[in-house]
PDB file of C-alpha atoms and ligand atoms in Angstrom:
ATOM      1  CA  MET Z   1     -59.931  48.121  16.898  1.00  0.00           C
ATOM      2  CA  ALA Z   2     -60.164  49.911  13.569  1.00  0.00           C
ATOM      3  CA  PRO Z   3     -62.706  52.724  13.247  1.00  0.00           C
ATOM      4  CA  ALA Z   4     -66.101  51.869  11.773  1.00  0.00           C
ATOM      5  CA  SER Z   5     -66.575  52.576   8.089  1.00  0.00           C
ATOM      6  CA  THR Z   6     -67.214  56.277   7.937  1.00  0.00           C
ATOM      7  CA  ALA Z   7     -68.506  57.961   4.809  1.00  0.00           C
ATOM      8  CA  PRO Z   8     -66.180  57.333   1.877  1.00  0.00           C
ATOM      9  CA  ILE Z   9     -64.977  59.897  -0.660  1.00  0.00           C
ATOM     10  CA  GLU Z  10     -66.076  59.202  -4.253  1.00  0.00           C
ATOM     11  CA  VAL Z  11     -62.880  59.717  -6.277  1.00  0.00           C
ATOM     12  CA  ALA Z  12     -64.522  58.775  -9.602  1.00  0.00           C
ATOM     13  CA  PRO Z  13     -67.886  57.153 -10.337  1.00  0.00           C
ATOM     14  CA  GLY Z  14     -67.879  53.880  -8.360  1.00  0.00           C
ATOM     15  CA  CYS Z  15     -64.400  54.485  -6.890  1.00  0.00           C
ATOM     16  CA  LEU Z  16     -64.814  54.912  -3.113  1.00  0.00           C
ATOM     17  CA  TRP Z  17     -61.960  55.909  -0.800  1.00  0.00           C
ATOM     18  CA  TRP Z  18     -61.713  55.580   2.985  1.00  0.00           C
ATOM     19  CA  PRO Z  19     -58.575  57.431   4.186  1.00  0.00           C
ATOM     20  CA  GLY Z  20     -57.291  55.790   7.384  1.00  0.00           C
ATOM     21  CA  TRP Z  21     -59.720  52.848   7.316  1.00  0.00           C
ATOM     22  CA  LEU Z  22     -57.209  50.917   9.426  1.00  0.00           C
ATOM     23  CA  ASP Z  23     -55.750  52.695  12.445  1.00  0.00           C
ATOM     24  CA  ARG Z  24     -52.058  52.247  13.359  1.00  0.00           C
ATOM     25  CA  ALA Z  25     -52.681  49.125  15.467  1.00  0.00           C
ATOM     26  CA  GLY Z  26     -54.783  47.621  12.670  1.00  0.00           C
ATOM     27  CA  GLN Z  27     -52.041  48.391  10.142  1.00  0.00           C
ATOM     28  CA  GLU Z  28     -49.396  46.780  12.373  1.00  0.00           C
ATOM     29  CA  ALA Z  29     -51.534  43.670  12.811  1.00  0.00           C
ATOM     30  CA  LEU Z  30     -52.169  43.394   9.057  1.00  0.00           C
ATOM     31  CA  ALA Z  31     -48.471  43.957   8.259  1.00  0.00           C
ATOM     32  CA  GLU Z  32     -47.643  41.059  10.595  1.00  0.00           C
ATOM     33  CA  ASP Z  33     -50.296  38.876   8.908  1.00  0.00           C
ATOM     34  CA  ILE Z  34     -48.719  39.662   5.538  1.00  0.00           C
ATOM     35  CA  ARG Z  35     -45.199  38.858   6.841  1.00  0.00           C
ATOM     36  CA  GLN Z  36     -46.558  35.439   7.792  1.00  0.00           C
ATOM     37  CA  VAL Z  37     -48.164  34.983   4.368  1.00  0.00           C
ATOM     38  CA  LEU Z  38     -44.884  35.950   2.666  1.00  0.00           C
ATOM     39  CA  ALA Z  39     -42.943  33.464   4.811  1.00  0.00           C
ATOM     40  CA  GLN Z  40     -45.122  30.729   3.233  1.00  0.00           C
ATOM     41  CA  ALA Z  41     -45.532  32.284  -0.235  1.00  0.00           C
ATOM     42  CA  PRO Z  42     -42.409  34.362  -0.980  1.00  0.00           C
ATOM     43  CA  LEU Z  43     -42.487  37.397  -3.249  1.00  0.00           C
ATOM     44  CA  PHE Z  44     -41.810  36.525  -6.880  1.00  0.00           C
ATOM     45  CA  THR Z  45     -40.910  38.785  -9.814  1.00  0.00           C
ATOM     46  CA  PRO Z  46     -43.710  38.806 -12.397  1.00  0.00           C
ATOM     47  CA  ARG Z  47     -42.677  39.070 -16.058  1.00  0.00           C
ATOM     48  CA  MET Z  48     -44.391  40.526 -19.086  1.00  0.00           C
ATOM     49  CA  PRO Z  49     -46.036  38.071 -21.459  1.00  0.00           C
ATOM     50  CA  ARG Z  50     -43.951  37.433 -24.615  1.00  0.00           C
ATOM     51  CA  THR Z  51     -41.039  39.762 -23.777  1.00  0.00           C
ATOM     52  CA  GLY Z  52     -40.315  38.353 -20.312  1.00  0.00           C
ATOM     53  CA  LYS Z  53     -39.398  41.857 -19.126  1.00  0.00           C
ATOM     54  CA  PRO Z  54     -39.617  41.961 -15.299  1.00  0.00           C
ATOM     55  CA  PHE Z  55     -42.122  44.194 -13.483  1.00  0.00           C
ATOM     56  CA  SER Z  56     -40.589  46.601 -10.961  1.00  0.00           C
ATOM     57  CA  VAL Z  57     -43.268  45.472  -8.482  1.00  0.00           C
ATOM     58  CA  ARG Z  58     -42.818  42.085  -6.752  1.00  0.00           C
ATOM     59  CA  MET Z  59     -45.848  39.990  -5.919  1.00  0.00           C
ATOM     60  CA  SER Z  60     -47.398  37.190  -3.934  1.00  0.00           C
ATOM     61  CA  ASN Z  61     -50.984  36.163  -3.118  1.00  0.00           C
ATOM     62  CA  CYS Z  62     -53.228  34.687  -0.476  1.00  0.00           C
ATOM     63  CA  GLY Z  63     -56.629  33.041  -0.753  1.00  0.00           C
ATOM     64  CA  PRO Z  64     -57.777  30.171  -3.003  1.00  0.00           C
ATOM     65  CA  LEU Z  65     -56.408  31.743  -6.208  1.00  0.00           C
ATOM     66  CA  GLY Z  66     -53.478  33.993  -7.046  1.00  0.00           C
ATOM     67  CA  TRP Z  67     -52.603  36.215  -9.991  1.00  0.00           C
ATOM     68  CA  VAL Z  68     -49.344  35.398 -11.749  1.00  0.00           C
ATOM     69  CA  SER Z  69     -47.640  36.663 -14.893  1.00  0.00           C
ATOM     70  CA  ASP Z  70     -44.794  35.125 -16.846  1.00  0.00           C
ATOM     71  CA  GLN Z  71     -43.596  34.942 -20.418  1.00  0.00           C
ATOM     72  CA  THR Z  72     -46.581  32.683 -21.289  1.00  0.00           C
ATOM     73  CA  GLY Z  73     -49.219  35.138 -20.052  1.00  0.00           C
ATOM     74  CA  TYR Z  74     -51.322  36.466 -17.176  1.00  0.00           C
ATOM     75  CA  ARG Z  75     -53.544  34.043 -15.234  1.00  0.00           C
ATOM     76  CA  TYR Z  76     -55.020  33.083 -11.872  1.00  0.00           C
ATOM     77  CA  GLN Z  77     -53.828  29.791 -10.399  1.00  0.00           C
ATOM     78  CA  PRO Z  78     -54.215  27.941  -7.053  1.00  0.00           C
ATOM     79  CA  THR Z  79     -50.476  27.506  -6.416  1.00  0.00           C
ATOM     80  CA  HIS Z  80     -47.311  29.608  -6.100  1.00  0.00           C
ATOM     81  CA  PRO Z  81     -45.339  29.692  -9.381  1.00  0.00           C
ATOM     82  CA  GLU Z  82     -42.015  28.850  -7.696  1.00  0.00           C
ATOM     83  CA  THR Z  83     -42.850  26.675  -4.680  1.00  0.00           C
ATOM     84  CA  GLY Z  84     -45.850  24.892  -6.244  1.00  0.00           C
ATOM     85  CA  GLN Z  85     -47.616  25.203  -2.855  1.00  0.00           C
ATOM     86  CA  PRO Z  86     -51.214  26.417  -2.403  1.00  0.00           C
ATOM     87  CA  TRP Z  87     -51.494  30.112  -1.504  1.00  0.00           C
ATOM     88  CA  PRO Z  88     -51.939  30.749   2.258  1.00  0.00           C
ATOM     89  CA  PRO Z  89     -55.500  31.509   3.456  1.00  0.00           C
ATOM     90  CA  PHE Z  90     -56.871  35.051   3.730  1.00  0.00           C
ATOM     91  CA  PRO Z  91     -56.060  36.718   7.070  1.00  0.00           C
ATOM     92  CA  ASP Z  92     -59.323  37.430   8.954  1.00  0.00           C
ATOM     93  CA  VAL Z  93     -59.022  41.211   8.592  1.00  0.00           C
ATOM     94  CA  LEU Z  94     -59.229  40.865   4.804  1.00  0.00           C
ATOM     95  CA  LYS Z  95     -62.498  38.954   5.135  1.00  0.00           C
ATOM     96  CA  ARG Z  96     -63.747  41.675   7.454  1.00  0.00           C
ATOM     97  CA  ALA Z  97     -62.736  44.390   4.982  1.00  0.00           C
ATOM     98  CA  TRP Z  98     -64.667  42.607   2.221  1.00  0.00           C
ATOM     99  CA  ARG Z  99     -67.795  42.347   4.431  1.00  0.00           C
ATOM    100  CA  GLU Z 100     -67.664  45.918   5.698  1.00  0.00           C
ATOM    101  CA  LEU Z 101     -66.738  47.640   2.445  1.00  0.00           C
ATOM    102  CA  ALA Z 102     -67.372  45.453  -0.628  1.00  0.00           C
ATOM    103  CA  ARG Z 103     -70.576  43.848   0.637  1.00  0.00           C
ATOM    104  CA  GLU Z 104     -71.839  46.984   2.324  1.00  0.00           C
ATOM    105  CA  PHE Z 105     -70.970  49.600  -0.308  1.00  0.00           C
ATOM    106  CA  ALA Z 106     -70.960  47.623  -3.578  1.00  0.00           C
ATOM    107  CA  GLY Z 107     -73.764  45.238  -2.627  1.00  0.00           C
ATOM    108  CA  THR Z 108     -71.882  42.149  -3.707  1.00  0.00           C
ATOM    109  CA  ALA Z 109     -72.950  38.746  -2.392  1.00  0.00           C
ATOM    110  CA  LEU Z 110     -69.966  37.094  -4.036  1.00  0.00           C
ATOM    111  CA  ALA Z 111     -67.028  35.952  -1.917  1.00  0.00           C
ATOM    112  CA  PRO Z 112     -63.480  37.061  -2.755  1.00  0.00           C
ATOM    113  CA  GLU Z 113     -61.196  34.367  -4.199  1.00  0.00           C
ATOM    114  CA  ALA Z 114     -57.804  36.044  -4.528  1.00  0.00           C
ATOM    115  CA  CYS Z 115     -55.733  38.667  -2.768  1.00  0.00           C
ATOM    116  CA  LEU Z 116     -52.830  39.962  -4.829  1.00  0.00           C
ATOM    117  CA  ILE Z 117     -49.985  41.320  -2.692  1.00  0.00           C
ATOM    118  CA  ASN Z 118     -47.905  43.971  -4.463  1.00  0.00           C
ATOM    119  CA  TRP Z 119     -44.540  45.022  -3.008  1.00  0.00           C
ATOM    120  CA  TYR Z 120     -43.183  48.396  -4.185  1.00  0.00           C
ATOM    121  CA  ALA Z 121     -39.600  49.139  -3.317  1.00  0.00           C
ATOM    122  CA  PRO Z 122     -38.839  52.875  -3.617  1.00  0.00           C
ATOM    123  CA  GLY Z 123     -38.675  53.562  -7.363  1.00  0.00           C
ATOM    124  CA  ALA Z 124     -41.121  50.817  -8.329  1.00  0.00           C
ATOM    125  CA  ARG Z 125     -44.196  51.832 -10.308  1.00  0.00           C
ATOM    126  CA  MET Z 126     -47.162  50.318 -12.116  1.00  0.00           C
ATOM    127  CA  GLY Z 127     -48.139  51.688 -15.509  1.00  0.00           C
ATOM    128  CA  LEU Z 128     -51.705  52.585 -16.459  1.00  0.00           C
ATOM    129  CA  HIS Z 129     -53.697  49.363 -17.008  1.00  0.00           C
ATOM    130  CA  GLN Z 130     -57.090  47.704 -16.619  1.00  0.00           C
ATOM    131  CA  ASP Z 131     -57.731  44.620 -14.478  1.00  0.00           C
ATOM    132  CA  ARG Z 132     -59.410  42.267 -16.965  1.00  0.00           C
ATOM    133  CA  ASP Z 133     -58.103  38.813 -16.044  1.00  0.00           C
ATOM    134  CA  GLU Z 134     -61.105  38.095 -13.817  1.00  0.00           C
ATOM    135  CA  GLN Z 135     -64.173  36.347 -15.205  1.00  0.00           C
ATOM    136  CA  GLU Z 136     -66.612  38.259 -12.981  1.00  0.00           C
ATOM    137  CA  PHE Z 137     -66.615  42.054 -13.445  1.00  0.00           C
ATOM    138  CA  ARG Z 138     -69.887  42.398 -11.491  1.00  0.00           C
ATOM    139  CA  ALA Z 139     -67.862  41.991  -8.292  1.00  0.00           C
ATOM    140  CA  PRO Z 140     -65.764  44.919  -7.040  1.00  0.00           C
ATOM    141  CA  VAL Z 141     -62.033  45.017  -6.290  1.00  0.00           C
ATOM    142  CA  LEU Z 142     -60.980  46.178  -2.808  1.00  0.00           C
ATOM    143  CA  SER Z 143     -57.503  47.637  -2.127  1.00  0.00           C
ATOM    144  CA  LEU Z 144     -55.704  48.209   1.196  1.00  0.00           C
ATOM    145  CA  SER Z 145     -52.427  50.138   1.425  1.00  0.00           C
ATOM    146  CA  LEU Z 146     -49.595  49.693   3.973  1.00  0.00           C
ATOM    147  CA  GLY Z 147     -46.303  51.564   4.327  1.00  0.00           C
ATOM    148  CA  ASP Z 148     -45.088  54.422   2.179  1.00  0.00           C
ATOM    149  CA  THR Z 149     -47.599  56.685   0.423  1.00  0.00           C
ATOM    150  CA  ALA Z 150     -48.312  56.079  -3.287  1.00  0.00           C
ATOM    151  CA  LEU Z 151     -49.412  58.470  -5.999  1.00  0.00           C
ATOM    152  CA  PHE Z 152     -52.363  56.566  -7.488  1.00  0.00           C
ATOM    153  CA  ARG Z 153     -53.888  57.578 -10.824  1.00  0.00           C
ATOM    154  CA  VAL Z 154     -57.378  56.577 -11.991  1.00  0.00           C
ATOM    155  CA  GLY Z 155     -59.130  57.430 -15.248  1.00  0.00           C
ATOM    156  CA  GLY Z 156     -62.052  55.992 -17.164  1.00  0.00           C
ATOM    157  CA  ALA Z 157     -62.824  52.953 -19.296  1.00  0.00           C
ATOM    158  CA  ALA Z 158     -60.746  54.320 -22.202  1.00  0.00           C
ATOM    159  CA  ARG Z 159     -56.993  54.828 -21.899  1.00  0.00           C
ATOM    160  CA  SER Z 160     -57.409  58.352 -23.267  1.00  0.00           C
ATOM    161  CA  ASP Z 161     -60.005  59.387 -20.626  1.00  0.00           C
ATOM    162  CA  PRO Z 162     -58.915  62.135 -18.206  1.00  0.00           C
ATOM    163  CA  THR Z 163     -57.323  60.915 -14.967  1.00  0.00           C
ATOM    164  CA  ARG Z 164     -57.331  62.000 -11.320  1.00  0.00           C
ATOM    165  CA  SER Z 165     -54.537  61.398  -8.847  1.00  0.00           C
ATOM    166  CA  ILE Z 166     -54.796  60.737  -5.146  1.00  0.00           C
ATOM    167  CA  ARG Z 167     -52.225  59.884  -2.496  1.00  0.00           C
ATOM    168  CA  LEU Z 168     -52.902  56.432  -1.067  1.00  0.00           C
ATOM    169  CA  VAL Z 169     -51.635  56.453   2.525  1.00  0.00           C
ATOM    170  CA  SER Z 170     -50.959  53.528   4.868  1.00  0.00           C
ATOM    171  CA  GLY Z 171     -54.287  52.279   6.226  1.00  0.00           C
ATOM    172  CA  ASP Z 172     -56.379  53.608   3.331  1.00  0.00           C
ATOM    173  CA  ALA Z 173     -59.031  51.432   1.666  1.00  0.00           C
ATOM    174  CA  LEU Z 174     -60.198  51.906  -1.932  1.00  0.00           C
ATOM    175  CA  LEU Z 175     -63.191  50.134  -3.504  1.00  0.00           C
ATOM    176  CA  LEU Z 176     -63.583  49.866  -7.273  1.00  0.00           C
ATOM    177  CA  SER Z 177     -67.072  48.927  -8.386  1.00  0.00           C
ATOM    178  CA  GLY Z 178     -69.531  49.694 -11.144  1.00  0.00           C
ATOM    179  CA  PRO Z 179     -68.054  51.996 -13.803  1.00  0.00           C
ATOM    180  CA  SER Z 180     -64.670  52.173 -12.048  1.00  0.00           C
ATOM    181  CA  ARG Z 181     -64.200  48.391 -12.093  1.00  0.00           C
ATOM    182  CA  LEU Z 182     -62.797  48.606 -15.612  1.00  0.00           C
ATOM    183  CA  ALA Z 183     -61.149  51.994 -15.221  1.00  0.00           C
ATOM    184  CA  PHE Z 184     -57.528  52.491 -16.255  1.00  0.00           C
ATOM    185  CA  HIS Z 185     -55.341  52.999 -13.198  1.00  0.00           C
ATOM    186  CA  GLY Z 186     -51.733  52.863 -12.069  1.00  0.00           C
ATOM    187  CA  ILE Z 187     -49.153  53.872  -9.485  1.00  0.00           C
ATOM    188  CA  ASP Z 188     -46.954  56.764 -10.633  1.00  0.00           C
ATOM    189  CA  ARG Z 189     -44.549  56.694  -7.709  1.00  0.00           C
ATOM    190  CA  ILE Z 190     -43.905  55.907  -4.085  1.00  0.00           C
ATOM    191  CA  LEU Z 191     -43.101  58.817  -1.769  1.00  0.00           C
ATOM    192  CA  PRO Z 192     -39.914  57.919   0.123  1.00  0.00           C
ATOM    193  CA  ASP Z 193     -39.833  58.079   3.939  1.00  0.00           C
ATOM    194  CA  SER Z 194     -43.573  58.758   4.152  1.00  0.00           C
ATOM    195  CA  SER Z 195     -44.370  55.992   6.693  1.00  0.00           C
ATOM    196  CA  THR Z 196     -42.714  54.283   9.648  1.00  0.00           C
ATOM    197  CA  LEU Z 197     -44.954  51.184   9.494  1.00  0.00           C
ATOM    198  CA  LEU Z 198     -42.701  48.725   7.680  1.00  0.00           C
ATOM    199  CA  ARG Z 199     -39.188  47.538   8.555  1.00  0.00           C
ATOM    200  CA  GLN Z 200     -37.839  48.657   5.201  1.00  0.00           C
ATOM    201  CA  PRO Z 201     -38.687  51.525   2.841  1.00  0.00           C
ATOM    202  CA  GLY Z 202     -41.505  50.680   0.421  1.00  0.00           C
ATOM    203  CA  ARG Z 203     -45.178  49.922   0.130  1.00  0.00           C
ATOM    204  CA  ILE Z 204     -47.515  46.939   0.234  1.00  0.00           C
ATOM    205  CA  ASN Z 205     -50.816  46.997  -1.638  1.00  0.00           C
ATOM    206  CA  LEU Z 206     -53.403  44.258  -1.164  1.00  0.00           C
ATOM    207  CA  THR Z 207     -56.224  43.777  -3.679  1.00  0.00           C
ATOM    208  CA  LEU Z 208     -59.095  41.429  -2.913  1.00  0.00           C
ATOM    209  CA  ARG Z 209     -60.789  40.080  -6.011  1.00  0.00           C
ATOM    210  CA  ARG Z 210     -63.512  37.748  -7.236  1.00  0.00           C
ATOM    211  CA  VAL Z 211     -62.107  35.674 -10.093  1.00  0.00           C
ATOM    212  CA  ARG Z 212     -64.587  33.009 -11.225  1.00  0.00           C
ATOM    213  CA  PRO Z 213     -68.086  33.723 -12.440  1.00  0.00           C
ATOM    214  CA  ALA Z 214     -70.967  33.518  -9.977  1.00  0.00           C
ATOM    215  CA  GLU Z 215     -72.427  30.028  -9.718  1.00  0.00           C
ATOM    216  CA  ASP Z 216     -76.132  29.223 -10.059  1.00  0.00           C
ATOM    217  CA  GLY Z 217     -77.803  30.179  -6.791  1.00  0.00           C
ATOM    218  CA  GLU Z 218     -75.201  32.776  -5.784  1.00  0.00           C
ATOM    219  CA  ILE Z 219     -77.141  35.971  -5.279  1.00  0.00           C
ATOM    220  CA  LEU Z 220     -76.045  38.804  -7.530  1.00  0.00           C
ATOM    221  CA  PRO Z 221     -76.437  42.517  -6.886  1.00  0.00           C
ATOM    222  CA  ILE Z 222     -79.359  44.195  -8.680  1.00  0.00           C
TER     223      ILE Z 222
HETATM  224  C1  MD3 C 301     -59.068  50.366 -10.337  1.00  0.00           C
HETATM  225  N1  MD3 C 301     -52.660  47.822  -7.888  1.00  0.00           N
HETATM  226  O1  MD3 C 301     -52.910  45.190  -8.391  1.00  0.00           O
HETATM  227  S1  MD3 C 301     -54.606  49.488  -6.060  1.00  0.00           S
HETATM  228  C2  MD3 C 301     -53.343  45.975  -9.257  1.00  0.00           C
HETATM  229  O2  MD3 C 301     -51.519  50.134  -5.625  1.00  0.00           O
HETATM  230  C3  MD3 C 301     -53.197  47.430  -9.044  1.00  0.00           C
HETATM  231  O3  MD3 C 301     -50.743  48.226  -6.213  1.00  0.00           O
HETATM  232  C4  MD3 C 301     -52.368  49.193  -7.591  1.00  0.00           C
HETATM  233  O4  MD3 C 301     -53.542  48.191  -9.881  1.00  0.00           O
HETATM  234  C5  MD3 C 301     -51.493  49.193  -6.374  1.00  0.00           C
HETATM  235  O5  MD3 C 301     -53.911  45.619 -10.304  1.00  0.00           O
HETATM  236  C6  MD3 C 301     -53.592  50.009  -7.396  1.00  0.00           C
HETATM  237  C7  MD3 C 301     -56.129  50.223  -6.497  1.00  0.00           C
HETATM  238  C8  MD3 C 301     -56.829  49.508  -7.606  1.00  0.00           C
HETATM  239  C9  MD3 C 301     -56.856  48.141  -7.674  1.00  0.00           C
HETATM  240  C10 MD3 C 301     -57.602  47.493  -8.628  1.00  0.00           C
HETATM  241  C11 MD3 C 301     -58.355  48.236  -9.524  1.00  0.00           C
HETATM  242  C12 MD3 C 301     -57.525  50.240  -8.493  1.00  0.00           C
HETATM  243  C13 MD3 C 301     -58.306  49.609  -9.459  1.00  0.00           C
HETATM  244  C14 MD3 C 301     -59.191  47.616 -10.469  1.00  0.00           C
HETATM  245  C15 MD3 C 301     -59.955  48.376 -11.296  1.00  0.00           C
HETATM  246  C16 MD3 C 301     -59.891  49.750 -11.248  1.00  0.00           C
HETATM  247 FE1   FE C 302     -54.778  47.064 -11.308  1.00  0.00          FE
END
């Protein structure tokens, strides 16, 4: 059983961090859940809009919607871009993470609709960006890390704002709400041989997101 949600560290306004939110057994169970998701929805290589340049990170998704990127643009869609199949359902632990962290600490009543799965081989990185493809910025984004440690950078709402770096370790949870929801952020690098969790060197990051706007009758925070 994972530890209860202890007090988080506030990395930046609205950016809450729980080092070791999942213990080793919880990480192993989630890694196995993700292996099963990836058996149904294999990793694909996203490409930059217009240029078609490949990302160094490979991706998949679970939940009703998934984020994809190809030469025609970024979007959320209900099916895998290569198999055409619906994304697999959320593993239960992701629903629990949303209840215990996003509902509890960001006050959201909205349900998550997508979980983007990022796979970083050693050497992969993600440049500084904002997550703006969702239609509902009142809901937070919740991240869980598995495998090798990442150097994560987070700034403010402007690209030129000062940034802070933290090391995201296997089992860590990070919640982005309020002012941090539209903060610039990225992954500078993966620290090799920093975890024994996965069967190969690298890192998995999971981000749970609300995509569509709240419907009439869905309770909103504040
Ligand atoms: C801050 N992923 O998938 S997770 C992404 O580790 C993404 O794979 C990184 O950036 C990763 O878009 C960082 C932490 C994270 C996720 C979403 C955010 C930070 C965020 C959204 C808004 C602000
Ligand atoms: Fe992001």
